[in-house]
Amino acid sequence: GATPRATGRSSNAWWPRAWPTRRSSTTATSPPRSTTRSVTGHEAARLAHTVRDRRDADLQLHARDDRGQRGDLPGHGDAPIDSADQVDPKSLAAAIVEAVESKLGYSQMHAAGNSLGGWIALEMAAAFPENVLSVTGVAPAGLWLTPKTHRNGELAISRWMARATYRFANILGKFKFIRAIGFKLVSPQWEKFSPETCAKAAIAMGSASGYYTLWDAFLGNRFDKEISNEIPVTIIFGDTDYTLPASNSQEKSLAPAHARWVVLPQSGH
């Protein structure tokens, strides 16, 4: 296997405990044979999102290849969270790069993430150009001219509802009017979401002990850093994203000038 390099970067204590000790059936379990690997055979692919059960989509994406690596952020999924953890996007980016290199032996990777995970992926590319070969942000947070100073009211209501009902999500998710309350503002195609998918999302949000901790950590911040022109950047948004709308949360001037923007029709957050 590859010999991990000492980087001198500090790593949050939660990461070695939480990831990748529990792996899905499609994740590689054998030691890496080289310092880099990808879905095409050369580098590692790293995907990030705060809600653990969003990885179902990743499992489908990588169903024919086991070289993508996924992890739970602090206080989400199986990952614990400690009051001493630094959980702002920049610190999480550093912790991920350190973990992939020290625990898996991959010195280079393709980074992709959704929402807060997309912001973290951009931070990874900006801070560690020698490690990140490409970055894809799917509805990435942080692209707002005026940094957020308080929690989003609608999301706070969704979190409260999920927190109050997630233990019964598998039952409640069978009712269409319940799914409408939880997902109508998430996607214009919410009616296509299966009851099982809705239940998993509600359980993931409701059981996330670090939900507000990570939320509060990005308040007052935004992504406005340079990313090397040598690193391909793709930013994807749905045309009906009510969570991060184009009016105030998709500022192209903050993204790298060479970034490729993709707008998906009839898609939400």
PDB file of C-alpha atoms in Angstrom:
ATOM      1  CA  GLY A   1       0.000   0.000   0.000  1.00  0.00           C
ATOM      2  CA  ALA A   2       0.941   3.641  -0.203  1.00  0.00           C
ATOM      3  CA  THR A   3       2.990   5.203   2.538  1.00  0.00           C
ATOM      4  CA  PRO A   4       1.165   8.231   3.967  1.00  0.00           C
ATOM      5  CA  ARG A   5       3.137  11.434   3.943  1.00  0.00           C
ATOM      6  CA  ALA A   6       3.515  13.588   7.035  1.00  0.00           C
ATOM      7  CA  THR A   7       1.900  16.919   6.209  1.00  0.00           C
ATOM      8  CA  GLY A   8       2.119  18.899   9.414  1.00  0.00           C
ATOM      9  CA  ARG A   9      -1.554  19.891   9.114  1.00  0.00           C
ATOM     10  CA  SER A  10      -3.655  19.572  12.235  1.00  0.00           C
ATOM     11  CA  SER A  11      -6.562  17.147  12.031  1.00  0.00           C
ATOM     12  CA  ASN A  12      -9.825  17.350  13.972  1.00  0.00           C
ATOM     13  CA  ALA A  13     -10.090  14.517  16.471  1.00  0.00           C
ATOM     14  CA  TRP A  14     -13.490  13.397  15.186  1.00  0.00           C
ATOM     15  CA  TRP A  15     -12.292  12.365  11.745  1.00  0.00           C
ATOM     16  CA  PRO A  16     -10.061   9.352  12.519  1.00  0.00           C
ATOM     17  CA  ARG A  17     -12.756   7.975  14.817  1.00  0.00           C
ATOM     18  CA  ALA A  18     -15.659   8.496  12.479  1.00  0.00           C
ATOM     19  CA  TRP A  19     -14.385   7.786   8.974  1.00  0.00           C
ATOM     20  CA  PRO A  20     -13.795   5.540   7.197  1.00  0.00           C
ATOM     21  CA  THR A  21     -14.148   2.933   9.971  1.00  0.00           C
ATOM     22  CA  ARG A  22     -17.695   2.081   8.812  1.00  0.00           C
ATOM     23  CA  ARG A  23     -17.810   1.524   5.046  1.00  0.00           C
ATOM     24  CA  SER A  24     -20.599   0.779   2.655  1.00  0.00           C
ATOM     25  CA  SER A  25     -20.589  -2.364   0.571  1.00  0.00           C
ATOM     26  CA  THR A  26     -19.490  -0.405  -2.488  1.00  0.00           C
ATOM     27  CA  THR A  27     -16.487   1.228  -0.838  1.00  0.00           C
ATOM     28  CA  ALA A  28     -13.049  -0.270  -1.367  1.00  0.00           C
ATOM     29  CA  THR A  29     -11.826  -2.220   1.652  1.00  0.00           C
ATOM     30  CA  SER A  30      -8.415  -3.292   0.411  1.00  0.00           C
ATOM     31  CA  PRO A  31      -5.355  -1.061   0.947  1.00  0.00           C
ATOM     32  CA  PRO A  32      -4.605   1.359  -1.882  1.00  0.00           C
ATOM     33  CA  ARG A  33      -2.052   0.129  -4.393  1.00  0.00           C
ATOM     34  CA  SER A  34      -0.837   3.567  -5.385  1.00  0.00           C
ATOM     35  CA  THR A  35      -0.867   7.076  -4.023  1.00  0.00           C
ATOM     36  CA  THR A  36      -3.699   8.109  -6.357  1.00  0.00           C
ATOM     37  CA  ARG A  37      -6.872   6.542  -7.704  1.00  0.00           C
ATOM     38  CA  SER A  38     -10.130   7.665  -9.274  1.00  0.00           C
ATOM     39  CA  VAL A  39     -13.286   6.444 -10.923  1.00  0.00           C
ATOM     40  CA  THR A  40     -11.200   6.149 -14.071  1.00  0.00           C
ATOM     41  CA  GLY A  41      -8.371   4.378 -12.298  1.00  0.00           C
ATOM     42  CA  HIS A  42      -5.895   7.067 -11.316  1.00  0.00           C
ATOM     43  CA  GLU A  43      -7.024   9.173  -8.353  1.00  0.00           C
ATOM     44  CA  ALA A  44      -9.350   9.052  -5.362  1.00  0.00           C
ATOM     45  CA  ALA A  45     -12.776  10.674  -5.528  1.00  0.00           C
ATOM     46  CA  ARG A  46     -14.021  12.380  -2.374  1.00  0.00           C
ATOM     47  CA  LEU A  47     -17.687  13.282  -1.823  1.00  0.00           C
ATOM     48  CA  ALA A  48     -19.022  15.370   1.030  1.00  0.00           C
ATOM     49  CA  HIS A  49     -22.421  16.326   2.412  1.00  0.00           C
ATOM     50  CA  THR A  50     -23.668  17.013   5.903  1.00  0.00           C
ATOM     51  CA  VAL A  51     -26.614  14.603   5.725  1.00  0.00           C
ATOM     52  CA  ARG A  52     -25.389  11.039   5.746  1.00  0.00           C
ATOM     53  CA  ASP A  53     -28.245   9.391   3.896  1.00  0.00           C
ATOM     54  CA  ARG A  54     -27.670  11.607   0.869  1.00  0.00           C
ATOM     55  CA  ARG A  55     -24.928   9.058   0.111  1.00  0.00           C
ATOM     56  CA  ASP A  56     -27.619   6.819  -1.392  1.00  0.00           C
ATOM     57  CA  ALA A  57     -27.190   8.826  -4.583  1.00  0.00           C
ATOM     58  CA  ASP A  58     -23.432   8.302  -4.320  1.00  0.00           C
ATOM     59  CA  LEU A  59     -23.935   4.543  -4.055  1.00  0.00           C
ATOM     60  CA  GLN A  60     -25.837   4.566  -7.318  1.00  0.00           C
ATOM     61  CA  LEU A  61     -23.222   6.776  -8.956  1.00  0.00           C
ATOM     62  CA  HIS A  62     -20.417   4.436  -7.904  1.00  0.00           C
ATOM     63  CA  ALA A  63     -22.306   1.179  -8.123  1.00  0.00           C
ATOM     64  CA  ARG A  64     -19.896  -0.020 -10.825  1.00  0.00           C
ATOM     65  CA  ASP A  65     -16.755   1.336  -9.206  1.00  0.00           C
ATOM     66  CA  ASP A  66     -15.609   1.266  -5.573  1.00  0.00           C
ATOM     67  CA  ARG A  67     -12.992   4.017  -5.670  1.00  0.00           C
ATOM     68  CA  GLY A  68     -15.172   6.880  -4.400  1.00  0.00           C
ATOM     69  CA  GLN A  69     -14.755   7.683  -0.707  1.00  0.00           C
ATOM     70  CA  ARG A  70     -17.470   9.220   1.449  1.00  0.00           C
ATOM     71  CA  GLY A  71     -17.429  10.396   5.040  1.00  0.00           C
ATOM     72  CA  ASP A  72     -19.761  11.766   7.701  1.00  0.00           C
ATOM     73  CA  LEU A  73     -19.121  15.320   8.854  1.00  0.00           C
ATOM     74  CA  PRO A  74     -19.044  15.973  12.638  1.00  0.00           C
ATOM     75  CA  GLY A  75     -22.378  15.342  14.302  1.00  0.00           C
ATOM     76  CA  HIS A  76     -23.900  13.675  11.237  1.00  0.00           C
ATOM     77  CA  GLY A  77     -24.407   9.984  10.528  1.00  0.00           C
ATOM     78  CA  ASP A  78     -21.983   7.966  12.652  1.00  0.00           C
ATOM     79  CA  ALA A  79     -19.560  10.815  13.324  1.00  0.00           C
ATOM     80  CA  PRO A  80     -19.457  12.250  16.846  1.00  0.00           C
ATOM     81  CA  ILE A  81     -18.882  15.927  17.507  1.00  0.00           C
ATOM     82  CA  ASP A  82     -16.876  17.556  20.254  1.00  0.00           C
ATOM     83  CA  SER A  83     -17.083  21.139  21.476  1.00  0.00           C
ATOM     84  CA  ALA A  84     -13.364  21.515  20.724  1.00  0.00           C
ATOM     85  CA  ASP A  85     -13.776  20.596  17.044  1.00  0.00           C
ATOM     86  CA  GLN A  86     -13.132  23.311  14.464  1.00  0.00           C
ATOM     87  CA  VAL A  87     -16.044  22.860  12.078  1.00  0.00           C
ATOM     88  CA  ASP A  88     -15.983  25.917   9.836  1.00  0.00           C
ATOM     89  CA  PRO A  89     -15.707  25.050   6.108  1.00  0.00           C
ATOM     90  CA  LYS A  90     -11.995  25.886   5.886  1.00  0.00           C
ATOM     91  CA  SER A  91     -11.117  23.719   8.898  1.00  0.00           C
ATOM     92  CA  LEU A  92     -13.231  20.832   7.641  1.00  0.00           C
ATOM     93  CA  ALA A  93     -11.494  21.057   4.258  1.00  0.00           C
ATOM     94  CA  ALA A  94      -8.099  20.722   5.928  1.00  0.00           C
ATOM     95  CA  ALA A  95      -9.279  17.808   8.056  1.00  0.00           C
ATOM     96  CA  ILE A  96     -10.610  15.912   5.034  1.00  0.00           C
ATOM     97  CA  VAL A  97      -7.434  16.319   2.995  1.00  0.00           C
ATOM     98  CA  GLU A  98      -5.379  15.234   5.998  1.00  0.00           C
ATOM     99  CA  ALA A  99      -7.571  12.183   6.625  1.00  0.00           C
ATOM    100  CA  VAL A 100      -7.583  11.014   3.012  1.00  0.00           C
ATOM    101  CA  GLU A 101      -3.811  11.300   2.885  1.00  0.00           C
ATOM    102  CA  SER A 102      -2.894   9.921   6.309  1.00  0.00           C
ATOM    103  CA  LYS A 103      -5.540   7.177   6.659  1.00  0.00           C
ATOM    104  CA  LEU A 104      -6.007   6.085   3.050  1.00  0.00           C
ATOM    105  CA  GLY A 105      -2.652   6.966   1.537  1.00  0.00           C
ATOM    106  CA  TYR A 106      -4.055   9.056  -1.315  1.00  0.00           C
ATOM    107  CA  SER A 107      -2.083  12.233  -1.928  1.00  0.00           C
ATOM    108  CA  GLN A 108      -4.408  13.448  -4.698  1.00  0.00           C
ATOM    109  CA  MET A 109      -8.166  13.377  -5.172  1.00  0.00           C
ATOM    110  CA  HIS A 110     -11.162  14.715  -7.070  1.00  0.00           C
ATOM    111  CA  ALA A 111     -13.453  16.549  -4.628  1.00  0.00           C
ATOM    112  CA  ALA A 112     -17.227  16.845  -4.936  1.00  0.00           C
ATOM    113  CA  GLY A 113     -19.856  17.974  -2.494  1.00  0.00           C
ATOM    114  CA  ASN A 114     -23.453  19.158  -2.152  1.00  0.00           C
ATOM    115  CA  SER A 115     -24.581  22.292  -0.276  1.00  0.00           C
ATOM    116  CA  LEU A 116     -22.195  22.791   2.668  1.00  0.00           C
ATOM    117  CA  GLY A 117     -20.192  19.893   1.236  1.00  0.00           C
ATOM    118  CA  GLY A 118     -19.831  21.840  -2.006  1.00  0.00           C
ATOM    119  CA  TRP A 119     -18.421  24.808  -0.084  1.00  0.00           C
ATOM    120  CA  ILE A 120     -15.967  22.502   1.679  1.00  0.00           C
ATOM    121  CA  ALA A 121     -14.882  21.008  -1.659  1.00  0.00           C
ATOM    122  CA  LEU A 122     -14.143  24.512  -2.973  1.00  0.00           C
ATOM    123  CA  GLU A 123     -12.109  25.279   0.161  1.00  0.00           C
ATOM    124  CA  MET A 124     -10.138  22.068  -0.400  1.00  0.00           C
ATOM    125  CA  ALA A 125      -9.197  23.134  -3.919  1.00  0.00           C
ATOM    126  CA  ALA A 126      -8.258  26.672  -2.819  1.00  0.00           C
ATOM    127  CA  ALA A 127      -6.094  25.627   0.126  1.00  0.00           C
ATOM    128  CA  PHE A 128      -4.557  22.421  -1.232  1.00  0.00           C
ATOM    129  CA  PRO A 129      -3.992  22.760  -4.988  1.00  0.00           C
ATOM    130  CA  GLU A 130      -1.316  20.072  -4.847  1.00  0.00           C
ATOM    131  CA  ASN A 131      -3.861  17.566  -3.527  1.00  0.00           C
ATOM    132  CA  VAL A 132      -7.073  18.411  -5.386  1.00  0.00           C
ATOM    133  CA  LEU A 133      -7.190  17.566  -9.099  1.00  0.00           C
ATOM    134  CA  SER A 134     -10.731  18.789  -9.779  1.00  0.00           C
ATOM    135  CA  VAL A 135     -13.705  20.076  -7.812  1.00  0.00           C
ATOM    136  CA  THR A 136     -17.450  19.830  -8.370  1.00  0.00           C
ATOM    137  CA  GLY A 137     -19.830  21.843  -6.226  1.00  0.00           C
ATOM    138  CA  VAL A 138     -23.457  20.750  -6.415  1.00  0.00           C
ATOM    139  CA  ALA A 139     -25.550  23.686  -5.155  1.00  0.00           C
ATOM    140  CA  PRO A 140     -22.597  24.831  -3.026  1.00  0.00           C
ATOM    141  CA  ALA A 141     -23.224  27.138  -0.104  1.00  0.00           C
ATOM    142  CA  GLY A 142     -21.005  30.162   0.539  1.00  0.00           C
ATOM    143  CA  LEU A 143     -21.495  31.977  -2.762  1.00  0.00           C
ATOM    144  CA  TRP A 144     -23.307  34.963  -1.274  1.00  0.00           C
ATOM    145  CA  LEU A 145     -22.130  38.593  -1.421  1.00  0.00           C
ATOM    146  CA  THR A 146     -23.400  39.304   2.078  1.00  0.00           C
ATOM    147  CA  PRO A 147     -22.466  36.544   4.533  1.00  0.00           C
ATOM    148  CA  LYS A 148     -25.319  35.011   6.452  1.00  0.00           C
ATOM    149  CA  THR A 149     -25.602  36.296  10.020  1.00  0.00           C
ATOM    150  CA  HIS A 150     -28.490  34.180  11.300  1.00  0.00           C
ATOM    151  CA  ARG A 151     -30.148  30.841  10.708  1.00  0.00           C
ATOM    152  CA  ASN A 152     -32.568  30.387   7.827  1.00  0.00           C
ATOM    153  CA  GLY A 153     -36.083  30.401   9.252  1.00  0.00           C
ATOM    154  CA  GLU A 154     -37.590  27.895   6.832  1.00  0.00           C
ATOM    155  CA  LEU A 155     -34.727  25.443   7.317  1.00  0.00           C
ATOM    156  CA  ALA A 156     -34.985  25.882  11.073  1.00  0.00           C
ATOM    157  CA  ILE A 157     -38.650  24.908  10.872  1.00  0.00           C
ATOM    158  CA  SER A 158     -37.766  21.871   8.763  1.00  0.00           C
ATOM    159  CA  ARG A 159     -35.113  20.885  11.296  1.00  0.00           C
ATOM    160  CA  TRP A 160     -37.609  21.267  14.166  1.00  0.00           C
ATOM    161  CA  MET A 161     -40.146  19.095  12.369  1.00  0.00           C
ATOM    162  CA  ALA A 162     -37.550  16.451  11.531  1.00  0.00           C
ATOM    163  CA  ARG A 163     -36.262  16.468  15.103  1.00  0.00           C
ATOM    164  CA  ALA A 164     -39.779  15.987  16.473  1.00  0.00           C
ATOM    165  CA  THR A 165     -40.845  13.244  14.074  1.00  0.00           C
ATOM    166  CA  TYR A 166     -37.794  11.379  12.762  1.00  0.00           C
ATOM    167  CA  ARG A 167     -38.356   8.379  15.038  1.00  0.00           C
ATOM    168  CA  PHE A 168     -41.658   7.829  13.223  1.00  0.00           C
ATOM    169  CA  ALA A 169     -40.400   8.818   9.757  1.00  0.00           C
ATOM    170  CA  ASN A 170     -40.811   5.366   8.238  1.00  0.00           C
ATOM    171  CA  ILE A 171     -44.530   5.512   9.077  1.00  0.00           C
ATOM    172  CA  LEU A 172     -45.169   9.206   8.385  1.00  0.00           C
ATOM    173  CA  GLY A 173     -43.291   9.053   5.085  1.00  0.00           C
ATOM    174  CA  LYS A 174     -46.017   6.859   3.636  1.00  0.00           C
ATOM    175  CA  PHE A 175     -48.445   9.799   3.626  1.00  0.00           C
ATOM    176  CA  LYS A 176     -48.170  12.106   0.621  1.00  0.00           C
ATOM    177  CA  PHE A 177     -49.318  15.239   2.476  1.00  0.00           C
ATOM    178  CA  ILE A 178     -46.535  14.695   5.019  1.00  0.00           C
ATOM    179  CA  ARG A 179     -43.966  14.328   2.248  1.00  0.00           C
ATOM    180  CA  ALA A 180     -45.323  17.546   0.689  1.00  0.00           C
ATOM    181  CA  ILE A 181     -44.747  19.459   3.929  1.00  0.00           C
ATOM    182  CA  GLY A 182     -41.167  18.288   4.125  1.00  0.00           C
ATOM    183  CA  PHE A 183     -40.076  18.300   0.489  1.00  0.00           C
ATOM    184  CA  LYS A 184     -42.272  20.523  -1.682  1.00  0.00           C
ATOM    185  CA  LEU A 185     -39.840  23.419  -1.301  1.00  0.00           C
ATOM    186  CA  VAL A 186     -36.810  21.162  -1.762  1.00  0.00           C
ATOM    187  CA  SER A 187     -37.510  20.121  -5.340  1.00  0.00           C
ATOM    188  CA  PRO A 188     -40.193  20.687  -7.978  1.00  0.00           C
ATOM    189  CA  GLN A 189     -40.030  16.925  -8.505  1.00  0.00           C
ATOM    190  CA  TRP A 190     -40.695  16.045  -4.882  1.00  0.00           C
ATOM    191  CA  GLU A 191     -43.619  13.797  -5.846  1.00  0.00           C
ATOM    192  CA  LYS A 192     -41.133  11.411  -7.459  1.00  0.00           C
ATOM    193  CA  PHE A 193     -39.315  10.911  -4.151  1.00  0.00           C
ATOM    194  CA  SER A 194     -40.109   7.500  -2.710  1.00  0.00           C
ATOM    195  CA  PRO A 195     -41.435   7.250   0.865  1.00  0.00           C
ATOM    196  CA  GLU A 196     -38.225   5.451   1.787  1.00  0.00           C
ATOM    197  CA  THR A 197     -36.037   8.277   0.460  1.00  0.00           C
ATOM    198  CA  CYS A 198     -38.079  10.903   2.318  1.00  0.00           C
ATOM    199  CA  ALA A 199     -37.928   8.893   5.531  1.00  0.00           C
ATOM    200  CA  LYS A 200     -34.152   8.504   5.284  1.00  0.00           C
ATOM    201  CA  ALA A 201     -33.695  12.240   4.709  1.00  0.00           C
ATOM    202  CA  ALA A 202     -35.910  13.069   7.693  1.00  0.00           C
ATOM    203  CA  ILE A 203     -34.055  10.619   9.923  1.00  0.00           C
ATOM    204  CA  ALA A 204     -30.693  11.995   8.798  1.00  0.00           C
ATOM    205  CA  MET A 205     -31.696  15.598   9.544  1.00  0.00           C
ATOM    206  CA  GLY A 206     -33.557  14.821  12.742  1.00  0.00           C
ATOM    207  CA  SER A 207     -30.819  12.678  14.266  1.00  0.00           C
ATOM    208  CA  ALA A 208     -27.892  14.975  13.333  1.00  0.00           C
ATOM    209  CA  SER A 209     -26.548  16.224  16.657  1.00  0.00           C
ATOM    210  CA  GLY A 210     -24.159  18.621  14.906  1.00  0.00           C
ATOM    211  CA  TYR A 211     -26.727  20.215  12.581  1.00  0.00           C
ATOM    212  CA  TYR A 212     -26.765  23.657  14.209  1.00  0.00           C
ATOM    213  CA  THR A 213     -23.118  23.503  15.248  1.00  0.00           C
ATOM    214  CA  LEU A 214     -21.990  23.263  11.616  1.00  0.00           C
ATOM    215  CA  TRP A 215     -24.613  25.798  10.582  1.00  0.00           C
ATOM    216  CA  ASP A 216     -23.424  28.370  13.129  1.00  0.00           C
ATOM    217  CA  ALA A 217     -19.792  27.750  12.132  1.00  0.00           C
ATOM    218  CA  PHE A 218     -20.298  29.200   8.651  1.00  0.00           C
ATOM    219  CA  LEU A 219     -22.278  32.271   9.741  1.00  0.00           C
ATOM    220  CA  GLY A 220     -20.382  35.447   8.904  1.00  0.00           C
ATOM    221  CA  ASN A 221     -18.309  33.662   6.262  1.00  0.00           C
ATOM    222  CA  ARG A 222     -18.418  33.144   2.523  1.00  0.00           C
ATOM    223  CA  PHE A 223     -16.288  31.520  -0.156  1.00  0.00           C
ATOM    224  CA  ASP A 224     -14.243  34.123  -2.015  1.00  0.00           C
ATOM    225  CA  LYS A 225     -10.849  32.509  -2.529  1.00  0.00           C
ATOM    226  CA  GLU A 226      -8.802  31.916  -5.652  1.00  0.00           C
ATOM    227  CA  ILE A 227      -8.525  28.440  -7.146  1.00  0.00           C
ATOM    228  CA  SER A 228      -5.733  27.600  -9.551  1.00  0.00           C
ATOM    229  CA  ASN A 229      -6.658  27.688 -13.238  1.00  0.00           C
ATOM    230  CA  GLU A 230      -5.090  24.251 -13.495  1.00  0.00           C
ATOM    231  CA  ILE A 231      -7.847  22.765 -11.339  1.00  0.00           C
ATOM    232  CA  PRO A 232     -11.100  22.198 -13.277  1.00  0.00           C
ATOM    233  CA  VAL A 233     -14.076  23.611 -11.371  1.00  0.00           C
ATOM    234  CA  THR A 234     -17.706  22.764 -12.078  1.00  0.00           C
ATOM    235  CA  ILE A 235     -20.585  24.403 -10.204  1.00  0.00           C
ATOM    236  CA  ILE A 236     -24.070  22.947 -10.575  1.00  0.00           C
ATOM    237  CA  PHE A 237     -27.353  24.479  -9.439  1.00  0.00           C
ATOM    238  CA  GLY A 238     -30.959  23.548 -10.001  1.00  0.00           C
ATOM    239  CA  ASP A 239     -33.137  26.191 -11.621  1.00  0.00           C
ATOM    240  CA  THR A 240     -35.590  25.943  -8.723  1.00  0.00           C
ATOM    241  CA  ASP A 241     -33.286  26.057  -5.707  1.00  0.00           C
ATOM    242  CA  TYR A 242     -35.264  27.735  -2.921  1.00  0.00           C
ATOM    243  CA  THR A 243     -32.638  26.919  -0.309  1.00  0.00           C
ATOM    244  CA  LEU A 244     -29.829  28.789  -2.103  1.00  0.00           C
ATOM    245  CA  PRO A 245     -31.677  30.921  -4.674  1.00  0.00           C
ATOM    246  CA  ALA A 246     -29.988  32.606  -7.614  1.00  0.00           C
ATOM    247  CA  SER A 247     -31.090  36.007  -6.310  1.00  0.00           C
ATOM    248  CA  ASN A 248     -28.658  35.996  -3.382  1.00  0.00           C
ATOM    249  CA  SER A 249     -26.736  32.720  -3.088  1.00  0.00           C
ATOM    250  CA  GLN A 250     -25.272  31.982  -6.517  1.00  0.00           C
ATOM    251  CA  GLU A 251     -22.848  34.873  -6.966  1.00  0.00           C
ATOM    252  CA  LYS A 252     -20.595  34.068  -9.926  1.00  0.00           C
ATOM    253  CA  SER A 253     -18.102  36.810  -9.060  1.00  0.00           C
ATOM    254  CA  LEU A 254     -17.082  34.863  -5.940  1.00  0.00           C
ATOM    255  CA  ALA A 255     -16.420  31.649  -7.829  1.00  0.00           C
ATOM    256  CA  PRO A 256     -13.261  31.024  -9.850  1.00  0.00           C
ATOM    257  CA  ALA A 257     -13.397  32.842 -13.190  1.00  0.00           C
ATOM    258  CA  HIS A 258     -12.654  29.599 -15.048  1.00  0.00           C
ATOM    259  CA  ALA A 259     -15.477  27.672 -13.345  1.00  0.00           C
ATOM    260  CA  ARG A 260     -17.996  25.926 -15.577  1.00  0.00           C
ATOM    261  CA  TRP A 261     -21.566  26.657 -14.471  1.00  0.00           C
ATOM    262  CA  VAL A 262     -24.343  24.157 -15.124  1.00  0.00           C
ATOM    263  CA  VAL A 263     -28.030  24.819 -14.460  1.00  0.00           C
ATOM    264  CA  LEU A 264     -30.242  21.748 -14.231  1.00  0.00           C
ATOM    265  CA  PRO A 265     -33.854  22.259 -15.349  1.00  0.00           C
ATOM    266  CA  GLN A 266     -36.692  21.299 -13.006  1.00  0.00           C
ATOM    267  CA  SER A 267     -34.241  20.715 -10.158  1.00  0.00           C
ATOM    268  CA  GLY A 268     -34.154  22.029  -6.622  1.00  0.00           C
ATOM    269  CA  HIS A 269     -31.478  21.961  -3.956  1.00  0.00           C
TER     270      HIS A 269
END
